[in-house]
Coordinates of C-alpha atoms in Angstrom, one line a residue:
M1 CA 144.8 -12.2 -9.7
F2 CA 143.0 -10.2 -12.6
R3 CA 140.2 -7.6 -11.2
Y4 CA 139.3 -4.3 -12.6
I5 CA 137.0 -1.5 -11.4
G6 CA 135.1 1.2 -13.3
F7 CA 133.4 4.1 -12.6
S8 CA 130.9 6.4 -13.9
W9 CA 129.6 9.9 -13.6
A10 CA 128.2 13.1 -14.5
P11 CA 131.0 15.6 -15.1
S12 CA 128.7 18.6 -14.5
C13 CA 127.9 17.5 -10.7
E14 CA 130.7 18.7 -8.3
V15 CA 130.2 15.8 -5.6
P16 CA 130.8 12.6 -7.5
T17 CA 133.4 14.5 -9.7
E18 CA 135.6 15.3 -6.6
L19 CA 134.9 11.5 -5.1
A20 CA 135.8 10.4 -8.7
S21 CA 139.2 11.9 -8.4
R22 CA 140.0 10.7 -4.7
L23 CA 139.2 7.2 -5.8
A24 CA 141.5 7.6 -9.0
D25 CA 144.5 8.8 -6.4
R26 CA 143.7 5.9 -4.0
L27 CA 143.8 3.2 -7.0
K28 CA 146.9 4.5 -8.3
A29 CA 148.5 4.6 -4.7
A30 CA 147.6 1.0 -4.5
G31 CA 149.3 0.3 -7.7
W32 CA 146.7 0.0 -10.2
R33 CA 146.9 0.8 -13.3
G34 CA 144.6 3.2 -15.5
A35 CA 143.1 1.3 -18.6
F36 CA 140.8 4.4 -19.9
S37 CA 140.2 7.7 -18.9
S38 CA 137.1 9.7 -20.5
A39 CA 135.0 12.8 -19.3
G40 CA 132.7 10.9 -16.8
L41 CA 134.5 7.5 -17.1
K42 CA 137.8 5.7 -15.4
V43 CA 138.8 2.4 -15.5
Y44 CA 141.4 0.7 -13.4
V45 CA 142.9 -2.8 -13.5
T46 CA 145.4 -4.7 -11.5
G47 CA 147.1 -8.4 -12.0
N48 CA 146.5 -8.2 -16.1
R49 CA 148.9 -10.0 -18.1
R50 CA 149.5 -9.7 -21.6
G51 CA 147.7 -12.9 -23.8
V52 CA 145.9 -13.6 -21.0
N53 CA 144.1 -10.5 -19.7
D54 CA 144.6 -7.8 -21.9
S55 CA 143.1 -4.5 -22.5
Y56 CA 141.9 -3.5 -25.6
L57 CA 141.5 0.2 -26.2
L58 CA 138.7 1.1 -29.3
P59 CA 140.2 3.9 -31.0
S60 CA 139.1 7.8 -30.4
G61 CA 137.9 7.3 -26.9
G62 CA 135.2 4.6 -28.3
G63 CA 136.0 2.5 -25.3
L64 CA 137.8 -0.5 -23.4
V65 CA 137.6 -4.3 -23.5
L66 CA 139.2 -6.1 -20.7
G67 CA 140.0 -9.8 -20.6
R68 CA 141.1 -12.1 -23.4
L69 CA 139.5 -12.2 -27.0
F70 CA 139.6 -14.6 -29.9
R71 CA 138.1 -14.1 -33.1
R72 CA 135.5 -16.3 -34.4
H73 CA 136.2 -19.2 -36.9
E74 CA 140.2 -18.7 -35.9
T75 CA 142.2 -21.2 -33.9
C76 CA 144.6 -19.2 -31.8
T77 CA 148.4 -20.1 -31.7
P78 CA 151.2 -19.0 -29.9
H79 CA 152.4 -16.9 -32.8
S80 CA 148.9 -15.3 -33.2
C81 CA 147.5 -15.1 -29.8
D82 CA 148.0 -11.6 -29.2
I83 CA 145.4 -10.4 -31.3
E84 CA 145.2 -6.4 -32.1
L85 CA 141.8 -5.1 -33.1
T86 CA 141.7 -3.5 -36.5
D87 CA 140.2 -0.1 -37.2
Q88 CA 137.3 -1.6 -39.0
E89 CA 136.5 -3.9 -36.1
A90 CA 136.6 -1.2 -33.7
D91 CA 134.3 0.9 -35.6
R92 CA 132.0 -1.9 -36.0
I93 CA 132.0 -2.4 -31.8
V94 CA 131.7 1.0 -31.2
R95 CA 128.9 1.8 -34.1
S96 CA 126.7 -1.7 -32.5
D97 CA 127.0 -0.7 -29.2
G98 CA 129.0 -3.8 -28.6
Q99 CA 127.0 -6.2 -30.5
A100 CA 130.1 -6.9 -32.9
L101 CA 132.2 -8.2 -29.9
I102 CA 129.5 -11.1 -29.4
D103 CA 128.9 -11.5 -33.1
H104 CA 132.4 -11.6 -34.4
F105 CA 134.1 -12.5 -31.4
W106 CA 134.2 -14.7 -28.0
G107 CA 136.6 -15.3 -25.2
R108 CA 136.6 -14.0 -21.5
W109 CA 135.9 -10.1 -21.2
I110 CA 134.2 -7.1 -19.7
A111 CA 133.7 -3.9 -22.1
F112 CA 133.3 -0.4 -21.1
L113 CA 131.6 1.7 -23.9
P114 CA 130.9 5.3 -23.7
S115 CA 127.7 6.6 -25.6
W116 CA 127.0 9.5 -27.6
T117 CA 124.6 10.9 -24.8
G118 CA 127.5 10.8 -22.4
E119 CA 126.3 7.9 -20.4
A120 CA 129.1 5.0 -20.2
R121 CA 127.8 1.6 -20.6
A122 CA 129.3 -2.1 -19.5
L123 CA 128.9 -5.1 -21.3
R124 CA 129.7 -8.3 -20.4
D125 CA 130.6 -11.4 -22.7
P126 CA 128.0 -14.6 -22.8
T127 CA 129.6 -16.8 -21.0
G128 CA 129.8 -14.3 -18.0
T129 CA 133.2 -15.9 -17.0
L130 CA 134.4 -12.5 -15.6
P131 CA 132.0 -11.5 -12.9
C132 CA 130.3 -7.8 -13.1
Y133 CA 128.9 -6.5 -10.2
R134 CA 127.5 -2.8 -9.8
L135 CA 126.8 -0.5 -6.6
E136 CA 125.9 3.3 -6.3
L137 CA 128.2 5.5 -4.4
E138 CA 127.2 9.3 -3.9
G139 CA 126.6 9.9 -7.7
L140 CA 128.7 7.3 -8.8
S141 CA 128.1 4.0 -10.7
I142 CA 130.9 1.4 -10.2
A143 CA 131.0 -1.8 -12.1
F144 CA 133.7 -3.8 -10.6
S145 CA 134.7 -7.5 -10.3
W146 CA 136.0 -8.3 -6.7
L147 CA 133.9 -6.5 -3.7
E148 CA 137.1 -6.4 -1.6
D149 CA 138.7 -4.2 -3.4
L150 CA 136.3 -1.5 -2.9
I151 CA 136.0 -2.5 0.8
D152 CA 139.9 -2.2 1.0
L153 CA 140.5 0.7 -1.4
M154 CA 137.5 2.5 -1.6
G155 CA 135.9 2.6 1.8
I156 CA 132.1 1.6 0.9
A157 CA 129.7 1.5 3.8
R158 CA 129.4 -1.6 5.3
P159 CA 126.8 -3.6 3.1
A160 CA 123.7 -4.4 4.5
I161 CA 122.5 -7.7 3.9
N162 CA 119.6 -9.2 1.6
W163 CA 118.1 -11.7 3.7
D164 CA 115.5 -12.8 0.9
A165 CA 118.4 -13.5 -1.4
V166 CA 119.8 -15.3 1.5
A167 CA 116.8 -17.5 1.8
A168 CA 117.0 -17.9 -2.3
V169 CA 120.5 -19.4 -2.0
L170 CA 119.4 -22.0 0.5
V171 CA 116.5 -23.1 -1.6
F172 CA 117.9 -22.6 -5.3
G173 CA 121.6 -23.1 -4.5
R174 CA 122.6 -20.0 -5.9
L175 CA 121.3 -16.6 -7.4
G176 CA 120.9 -16.6 -11.1
G177 CA 119.4 -13.2 -11.6
R178 CA 120.4 -9.7 -10.8
E179 CA 119.7 -9.1 -7.2
T180 CA 122.7 -10.3 -4.9
A181 CA 122.8 -11.1 -1.3
L182 CA 123.8 -7.5 -0.4
D183 CA 121.5 -4.7 -0.9
G184 CA 122.7 -2.0 -2.9
V185 CA 124.8 -4.7 -5.2
S186 CA 123.5 -5.8 -8.3
Q187 CA 124.9 -8.6 -10.7
V188 CA 125.3 -7.6 -15.0
L189 CA 124.1 -10.6 -16.5
P190 CA 126.0 -12.3 -19.3
G191 CA 125.4 -10.9 -22.7
E192 CA 123.8 -7.8 -21.2
L193 CA 124.6 -4.2 -22.0
T194 CA 124.2 -1.9 -18.6
V195 CA 123.8 1.7 -18.4
L196 CA 126.4 3.1 -15.3
S197 CA 124.0 5.7 -14.2
T198 CA 122.8 6.3 -10.9
R199 CA 119.5 6.8 -12.6
P200 CA 117.1 3.6 -13.3
T201 CA 117.8 2.3 -16.6
P202 CA 116.6 -1.1 -17.9
P203 CA 119.6 -3.1 -19.3
R204 CA 119.7 -4.4 -22.7
P205 CA 120.2 -8.0 -23.3
L206 CA 122.3 -8.3 -26.7
W207 CA 122.9 -12.2 -26.4
R208 CA 120.8 -14.9 -24.4
A209 CA 121.1 -18.5 -23.9
I210 CA 117.2 -18.7 -24.3
D211 CA 117.6 -17.3 -27.6
V212 CA 120.2 -19.6 -29.0
A213 CA 118.1 -22.5 -27.7
R214 CA 115.1 -21.2 -29.5
R215 CA 117.1 -21.4 -32.9
P216 CA 117.9 -25.3 -33.0
V217 CA 120.3 -26.7 -35.5
D218 CA 119.7 -30.4 -36.2
P219 CA 121.9 -31.7 -38.8
D220 CA 122.5 -35.4 -39.7
L221 CA 124.2 -37.2 -37.3
D222 CA 128.1 -37.2 -39.3
L223 CA 127.6 -33.5 -39.9
A224 CA 126.7 -32.7 -36.3
A225 CA 129.7 -35.1 -35.0
R226 CA 132.3 -33.2 -37.2
M227 CA 130.7 -29.7 -35.8
L228 CA 131.2 -30.7 -32.3
R229 CA 134.6 -32.0 -32.9
D230 CA 135.7 -28.8 -34.8
V231 CA 134.4 -26.0 -32.3
T232 CA 135.4 -28.0 -29.2
T233 CA 138.9 -28.3 -30.7
Q234 CA 139.2 -24.7 -31.5
C235 CA 138.1 -23.4 -28.2
I236 CA 140.4 -25.8 -26.5
R237 CA 143.4 -25.1 -28.7
S238 CA 142.8 -21.5 -28.4
W239 CA 142.8 -21.5 -24.9
M240 CA 146.0 -23.5 -24.6
A241 CA 148.0 -21.0 -26.8
C242 CA 147.7 -18.2 -24.3
Y243 CA 149.9 -20.3 -21.7
D244 CA 153.4 -21.6 -21.5
N245 CA 152.8 -24.4 -18.7
I246 CA 149.2 -25.7 -17.9
V247 CA 148.2 -28.1 -15.3
L248 CA 145.0 -30.2 -16.3
R249 CA 142.6 -31.7 -13.6
L250 CA 142.4 -35.0 -15.2
S251 CA 139.5 -37.5 -13.3
G252 CA 139.4 -40.0 -15.4
G253 CA 136.4 -39.3 -16.8
V254 CA 135.1 -38.6 -20.4
D255 CA 135.1 -34.9 -20.2
S256 CA 138.6 -34.5 -19.1
A257 CA 139.7 -37.1 -21.3
I258 CA 138.5 -35.5 -24.2
L259 CA 140.1 -32.3 -23.0
L260 CA 143.4 -33.8 -22.8
G261 CA 143.0 -35.6 -26.2
C262 CA 142.4 -32.1 -27.8
L263 CA 145.5 -30.5 -26.1
F264 CA 147.6 -33.4 -27.4
S265 CA 145.6 -33.6 -31.2
P266 CA 147.8 -32.3 -32.9
A267 CA 151.1 -31.7 -30.4
P268 CA 150.5 -29.2 -27.7
T269 CA 151.9 -25.8 -27.6
A270 CA 152.4 -25.4 -24.0
S271 CA 153.7 -27.8 -21.5
V272 CA 151.1 -29.9 -19.5
L273 CA 150.9 -31.6 -16.3
C274 CA 147.7 -34.0 -15.7
L275 CA 146.9 -33.9 -12.0
N276 CA 144.5 -36.7 -10.2
Y277 CA 142.8 -36.5 -7.0
F278 CA 141.8 -39.7 -5.4
S279 CA 140.4 -40.7 -2.1
P280 CA 139.1 -43.9 -0.4
G281 CA 135.7 -44.8 -1.5
S282 CA 133.8 -47.0 -4.1
D283 CA 133.9 -44.1 -6.5
S284 CA 136.4 -41.8 -5.4
D285 CA 139.2 -43.3 -7.0
E286 CA 139.8 -43.0 -10.8
R287 CA 143.4 -43.5 -11.0
R288 CA 143.1 -46.1 -13.4
Y289 CA 141.2 -44.4 -16.1
A290 CA 143.5 -41.2 -15.7
R291 CA 146.3 -43.1 -16.2
L292 CA 144.9 -45.1 -19.5
A293 CA 144.1 -41.2 -20.6
A294 CA 147.8 -39.7 -19.9
T295 CA 149.7 -43.0 -21.0
R296 CA 147.8 -42.9 -24.3
V297 CA 149.2 -39.1 -25.1
G298 CA 152.5 -39.3 -23.1
C299 CA 151.4 -36.6 -20.7
P300 CA 153.0 -36.9 -17.3
L301 CA 150.5 -37.5 -14.3
V302 CA 150.9 -36.4 -10.7
E303 CA 148.4 -38.0 -8.5
R304 CA 147.3 -36.6 -5.1
Q305 CA 144.9 -38.1 -2.4
R306 CA 142.5 -35.7 -1.3
D307 CA 143.3 -34.3 2.5
L308 CA 141.7 -36.9 4.6
G309 CA 142.1 -34.7 7.3
F310 CA 140.6 -31.7 5.9
H311 CA 138.5 -30.1 8.7
L312 CA 135.8 -27.4 7.7
G313 CA 137.7 -24.9 10.4
E314 CA 139.7 -24.2 7.2
V315 CA 137.0 -22.6 5.1
M316 CA 135.7 -20.4 8.0
N317 CA 137.1 -17.1 6.4
P318 CA 135.8 -16.7 3.0
A319 CA 136.2 -13.4 1.3
L320 CA 133.2 -11.1 1.0
T321 CA 131.6 -11.7 -2.3
P322 CA 128.2 -10.6 -3.2
A323 CA 126.8 -14.0 -2.4
P324 CA 128.0 -17.0 -0.5
G325 CA 130.0 -19.1 -2.6
S326 CA 130.2 -23.1 -2.1
Y327 CA 133.6 -24.7 -0.7
I328 CA 132.5 -28.4 -1.9
G329 CA 135.4 -29.7 -4.3
R330 CA 137.8 -27.2 -2.9
M331 CA 138.3 -29.1 0.6
G332 CA 141.8 -29.5 0.7
S333 CA 142.3 -29.3 -3.1
D334 CA 143.0 -25.6 -3.4
R335 CA 146.4 -26.0 -1.4
M336 CA 147.4 -28.8 -3.7
D337 CA 146.2 -27.5 -6.8
A338 CA 148.7 -24.3 -5.9
E339 CA 151.6 -26.5 -4.8
V340 CA 151.4 -28.7 -8.3
A341 CA 150.9 -25.5 -10.4
R342 CA 153.9 -23.9 -8.6
A343 CA 156.2 -26.7 -9.1
H344 CA 154.9 -26.9 -12.9
E345 CA 155.6 -23.1 -13.0
A346 CA 152.0 -22.8 -14.4
S347 CA 149.6 -20.1 -13.6
V348 CA 146.5 -21.8 -14.7
I349 CA 144.7 -25.1 -14.2
F350 CA 142.4 -26.3 -17.0
T351 CA 139.4 -28.3 -15.7
G352 CA 136.8 -30.3 -17.7
A353 CA 133.7 -28.4 -16.0
G354 CA 130.7 -28.2 -17.8
G355 CA 131.2 -31.2 -20.0
D356 CA 127.9 -32.9 -18.1
Q357 CA 125.9 -30.1 -19.2
L358 CA 127.1 -29.5 -22.3
F359 CA 127.6 -32.9 -23.8
E360 CA 124.3 -34.1 -22.1
E361 CA 125.1 -36.9 -19.4
V362 CA 121.2 -37.3 -18.7
R363 CA 119.5 -40.4 -17.8
C364 CA 115.6 -39.7 -18.5
T365 CA 113.5 -40.2 -21.7
W366 CA 113.1 -36.7 -22.4
T367 CA 114.9 -36.8 -25.7
A368 CA 112.3 -38.5 -27.2
A369 CA 109.8 -35.7 -26.4
D370 CA 112.2 -33.3 -27.9
Y371 CA 112.3 -35.4 -31.0
L372 CA 108.6 -35.5 -31.2
Q373 CA 108.5 -31.5 -30.6
L374 CA 111.3 -30.7 -33.3
R375 CA 110.4 -33.5 -35.9
G376 CA 107.0 -35.1 -35.1
V377 CA 106.2 -38.6 -35.9
D378 CA 108.6 -39.4 -38.9
R379 CA 110.7 -42.5 -39.9
G380 CA 113.4 -41.6 -37.4
F381 CA 110.9 -41.1 -34.1
P382 CA 110.8 -45.1 -33.2
A383 CA 114.7 -44.7 -32.9
A384 CA 114.6 -41.8 -30.9
V385 CA 112.1 -43.5 -28.6
L386 CA 114.4 -46.3 -28.3
D387 CA 117.4 -44.4 -27.7
A388 CA 115.3 -42.4 -25.1
A389 CA 114.4 -45.9 -23.0
R390 CA 118.2 -46.6 -22.8
L391 CA 119.0 -43.6 -21.6
G392 CA 116.1 -43.7 -19.0
E393 CA 116.3 -47.2 -18.4
V394 CA 112.9 -48.2 -19.4
S395 CA 111.1 -50.3 -21.9
F396 CA 110.1 -48.8 -25.4
W397 CA 106.6 -48.7 -24.5
K398 CA 106.9 -46.5 -21.4
S399 CA 109.4 -44.6 -23.3
L400 CA 106.9 -44.0 -26.0
R401 CA 104.0 -43.0 -23.7
L402 CA 106.4 -40.7 -21.7
A403 CA 107.1 -39.1 -25.2
F404 CA 103.7 -38.1 -25.9
R405 CA 103.0 -37.1 -22.3
D406 CA 106.1 -34.9 -21.8
R407 CA 105.6 -33.2 -25.5
F408 CA 102.4 -31.9 -24.9
A409 CA 102.5 -31.1 -21.2
T410 CA 103.0 -27.4 -20.0
H411 CA 106.7 -27.1 -18.7
D412 CA 107.2 -25.0 -15.3
P413 CA 110.7 -23.8 -15.7
M414 CA 110.7 -23.8 -11.7
A415 CA 109.3 -27.3 -11.5
G416 CA 111.1 -28.9 -8.6
A417 CA 112.6 -26.3 -7.3
G418 CA 113.1 -26.6 -3.6
Q419 CA 112.1 -30.3 -3.6
Y420 CA 114.8 -31.6 -2.0
V421 CA 115.6 -28.9 0.6
T422 CA 114.9 -30.5 4.0
L423 CA 116.9 -27.9 6.6
V424 CA 114.8 -24.8 5.6
P425 CA 111.2 -24.6 7.1
R426 CA 108.5 -24.9 4.8
S427 CA 107.4 -21.5 5.1
V428 CA 110.5 -20.0 4.2
I429 CA 110.4 -22.3 0.9
E430 CA 107.3 -21.3 0.0
A431 CA 107.9 -17.5 0.5
T432 CA 110.9 -17.7 -1.8
L433 CA 109.4 -19.7 -4.7
E434 CA 106.5 -16.7 -4.4
R435 CA 109.5 -14.2 -5.0
A436 CA 111.6 -16.5 -7.3
Q437 CA 111.5 -14.3 -10.2
R438 CA 113.9 -12.0 -8.3
F439 CA 116.6 -14.3 -7.8
I440 CA 116.1 -16.7 -10.9
H441 CA 117.7 -15.8 -14.7
P442 CA 115.0 -14.1 -16.1
G443 CA 115.8 -15.5 -19.6
L444 CA 115.0 -19.2 -17.7
L445 CA 111.5 -18.2 -16.5
E446 CA 110.2 -17.4 -19.9
A447 CA 112.0 -20.9 -21.2
F448 CA 108.3 -22.9 -20.9
D449 CA 108.3 -23.3 -24.5
L450 CA 111.4 -25.2 -24.9
P451 CA 111.4 -28.8 -25.5
I452 CA 111.7 -30.6 -21.9
G453 CA 115.2 -31.9 -22.3
K454 CA 116.5 -28.6 -23.8
L455 CA 114.9 -26.5 -20.8
A456 CA 116.5 -28.9 -18.4
Q457 CA 119.7 -28.2 -20.2
L458 CA 119.2 -24.5 -20.4
R459 CA 118.5 -24.6 -16.5
A460 CA 122.0 -26.4 -16.1
L461 CA 123.9 -23.7 -18.2
I462 CA 122.5 -20.7 -17.6
S463 CA 124.5 -19.5 -14.6
P464 CA 128.2 -18.9 -15.2
F465 CA 130.9 -20.6 -13.3
D466 CA 132.9 -19.1 -10.5
Y467 CA 135.9 -17.2 -11.8
Y468 CA 137.6 -16.5 -8.3
N469 CA 138.0 -18.6 -5.4
P470 CA 136.6 -16.7 -2.5
F471 CA 138.5 -19.5 -0.1
A472 CA 141.9 -19.1 -1.5
A473 CA 141.6 -16.0 -3.9
T474 CA 145.1 -14.9 -3.7
T475 CA 146.8 -17.9 -3.9
S476 CA 144.8 -19.8 -6.1
P477 CA 145.9 -20.1 -9.9
E478 CA 143.7 -19.1 -12.7
L479 CA 140.9 -21.6 -13.3
V480 CA 140.0 -21.8 -17.0
H481 CA 137.1 -24.4 -18.3
P482 CA 137.3 -24.6 -22.0
F483 CA 134.2 -26.0 -22.3
M484 CA 132.3 -23.2 -21.2
S485 CA 133.4 -21.3 -24.6
Q486 CA 130.7 -19.2 -26.5
P487 CA 131.0 -21.0 -29.8
L488 CA 130.8 -24.3 -27.8
L489 CA 127.9 -23.2 -25.5
E490 CA 126.2 -22.0 -28.7
L491 CA 126.4 -25.2 -30.6
S492 CA 125.5 -27.4 -27.5
L493 CA 122.3 -25.2 -26.8
A494 CA 121.4 -25.5 -30.6
L495 CA 122.1 -29.1 -31.1
P496 CA 118.6 -31.2 -30.1
T497 CA 119.3 -33.5 -27.2
Y498 CA 118.2 -36.3 -29.2
L499 CA 121.6 -35.8 -31.3
L500 CA 123.7 -34.8 -28.0
T501 CA 122.6 -38.4 -26.6
C502 CA 122.6 -40.3 -30.0
G503 CA 122.7 -44.2 -29.5
G504 CA 120.8 -43.9 -26.1
R505 CA 123.9 -42.7 -24.2
G506 CA 124.9 -39.9 -22.2
R507 CA 127.3 -37.8 -24.1
G508 CA 126.7 -39.8 -27.0
L509 CA 127.7 -37.3 -29.8
A510 CA 130.8 -36.8 -27.7
R511 CA 132.0 -40.0 -27.5
E512 CA 131.3 -40.3 -31.4
S513 CA 133.0 -37.3 -32.0
F514 CA 136.1 -38.0 -30.1
A515 CA 136.3 -42.0 -30.4
D516 CA 140.0 -41.9 -31.7
R517 CA 141.3 -39.4 -28.9
L518 CA 139.9 -41.4 -25.9
P519 CA 141.0 -44.9 -24.7
P520 CA 138.3 -47.3 -25.2
E521 CA 137.6 -47.9 -22.0
I522 CA 136.8 -44.4 -21.1
A523 CA 135.0 -44.2 -24.2
V524 CA 132.3 -46.6 -23.4
R525 CA 132.6 -45.7 -19.5
R526 CA 129.1 -45.3 -18.2
S527 CA 129.9 -45.1 -14.3
K528 CA 131.2 -41.5 -13.4
G529 CA 133.5 -40.8 -9.9
G530 CA 132.5 -38.4 -7.3
T531 CA 133.4 -37.1 -4.0
E532 CA 130.4 -38.3 -1.7
E533 CA 132.4 -40.3 0.4
H534 CA 134.9 -37.4 1.1
V535 CA 132.3 -34.8 1.8
T536 CA 130.7 -36.9 4.3
S537 CA 133.6 -37.6 6.0
V538 CA 134.9 -34.0 6.2
L539 CA 131.3 -33.5 7.9
Q540 CA 131.6 -36.3 10.1
R541 CA 135.2 -34.8 11.3
S542 CA 133.7 -31.3 11.5
L543 CA 130.4 -32.2 13.6
P544 CA 130.9 -29.9 16.6
L545 CA 132.1 -26.9 14.7
A546 CA 128.9 -27.8 12.4
R547 CA 126.2 -27.9 15.3
H548 CA 127.7 -24.7 16.6
L549 CA 127.3 -23.0 13.3
L550 CA 123.7 -24.1 12.6
L551 CA 122.3 -24.1 16.1
D552 CA 123.8 -20.8 17.5
G553 CA 124.4 -18.7 14.0
E554 CA 122.7 -16.2 12.4
L555 CA 120.3 -18.4 9.9
A556 CA 118.8 -20.0 13.0
R557 CA 118.2 -16.7 14.3
R558 CA 116.5 -15.8 11.5
A559 CA 114.4 -18.8 11.7
L560 CA 115.9 -19.8 8.3
L561 CA 116.7 -22.8 9.5
D562 CA 114.3 -25.8 11.2
R563 CA 116.3 -26.1 13.8
P564 CA 114.6 -29.4 15.4
R565 CA 115.4 -30.9 11.7
V566 CA 119.0 -29.7 12.1
E567 CA 119.6 -30.6 15.4
A568 CA 118.5 -34.1 14.5
T569 CA 120.5 -34.2 11.0
L570 CA 123.6 -33.6 13.3
A571 CA 122.7 -35.6 16.1
G572 CA 124.1 -38.8 14.5
R573 CA 126.7 -40.0 12.3
P574 CA 126.2 -38.8 8.5
S575 CA 126.5 -41.6 6.0
T576 CA 127.0 -41.2 2.1
S577 CA 123.2 -42.0 1.7
D578 CA 121.8 -39.3 3.5
A579 CA 120.9 -36.5 0.7
Y580 CA 121.1 -33.8 3.6
V581 CA 125.0 -34.1 3.6
T582 CA 125.4 -31.7 0.6
E583 CA 122.7 -29.4 2.1
V584 CA 124.5 -28.9 5.4
H585 CA 127.5 -27.9 3.8
T586 CA 125.6 -25.5 1.8
C587 CA 124.2 -24.2 5.1
I588 CA 127.4 -23.8 6.6
A589 CA 128.9 -22.0 3.6
V590 CA 126.2 -19.4 3.8
E591 CA 126.8 -18.9 7.8
T592 CA 130.3 -18.3 7.4
W593 CA 129.5 -15.7 4.4
L594 CA 126.9 -13.8 7.0
Q595 CA 129.8 -14.0 9.5
R596 CA 132.2 -12.5 7.3
V597 CA 129.7 -9.9 6.7
A598 CA 129.0 -9.0 10.0
N599 CA 133.1 -8.4 10.2
V600 CA 133.2 -6.0 7.8
R601 CA 134.5 -2.6 8.8
S602 CA 134.5 0.1 6.6
R603 CA 136.2 3.7 6.3
P604 CA 135.2 6.7 4.6
V605 CA 136.7 8.1 1.2
T606 CA 139.3 11.1 2.2
G607 CA 141.7 12.8 0.1

């Protein structure tokens, strides 16, 4: 499990200098490796592996890049996977304050860059794959990826809970801004350069998703299909070159089938094993489609039934992270992921996560409004209205009316927030919405000028996926989501939604681009599998525990839950038609996180 800790201080100050020395000694004693050291900056890593999570030193004390770098416009191969920065590249990175990293490279990385002023900076890559959090400790400014390292090794004081942020998790589902659910712990946003200093210094965004979305690329359909195919293939093949053995979660949907097709076109450079999960239910068994995809390329397929006896007691001891995490999607699969990966001698699992958002799996008429805003009423507008009608399953005339309405309406980036929250008191929801700017990504808050469909896509893509698994962090294989790569993220944000949904189909452009790499049954498939029935059955088996947690827990004591509504919700037998099932699981995850915070015991930092 790859993690890092970097800390910066003023060398002229005696107290933080002595503290930095003691912390460095403690890290070395725990087996961490010193990756970089200069006056006022030290960086330590553990779990790094060559070719997967490397250390890229910049010459002459210019700094350090941790993680995995790929060069733009190059497809990494096993023979060219371990890149070395040239002197010219390194000099460009230093002189540009890290902008050259974003412009000429991509990957999964965090950079530490000293400056001529003596203050160190941290730069997080635009995908935000590697987490980066900050806190201040007695004159030290610390950047880190895994909070429990600081608790176990550095003995930080017990963190206080940010209750406004906890309410925001209940209302918004996750935190997208710089504040976390722990006081004193902040998040460095993707693409953001942050000064590691104990004095308040505004961060500097070097890359923002909203800026990419504001610069649309509008090629003809054939060129757009080639662009999407080339960039997607480059990203997938580059990630594959980093590993000898890969387990691919193959659901049987379009996204994972595209991923598999790219791994095998041309022949794979790693040994690939497909893994499909299924469970009883109308939409929970996609083995037929997974078998078609695996058979087409000749890839072995392992089928595993989801744990029908899974109980929520198994996720009651999460790692202490700066904000609550979700266990939905991990209920029982963590253990099987590890078993299958171990049997295949694989350290990584590839997933098709992000495909829905990148390739635009939508069923609405917004794409016609986007066309009207970008191209106006031209010869192609009627076809765009017809495509939008097919997407939204409405008449041509209704699609036309909605296109003009949505084109000229004022779009609130926060529209709909909290709309489907049922277990939180209305007063809490309203108070949270009033302070939403603290917990929503600042780029999203200013996205009112985007076309309505592109705004929805930005909202779905602006927050990174979790890199660590807080419920099985030390035993889980590394997760790689190849679709969530910077070149593909940028292309998808720049392509108009009416191109991404060409032909009036969700993922229309992706289906067109990869038609020769997909079984025909999957290429035309409109249905989508899910785990709703499994998620509901887990809650049914765990109702006594759910009642105890949500009626007698900290959320109820703090009046963050509507107790009568919770009692009524958990009194009966939940069904898949009840929208609150996912919300109940979210509340349980937050409650277990709160109990984990309450159980933290710290020790002072001594020599």
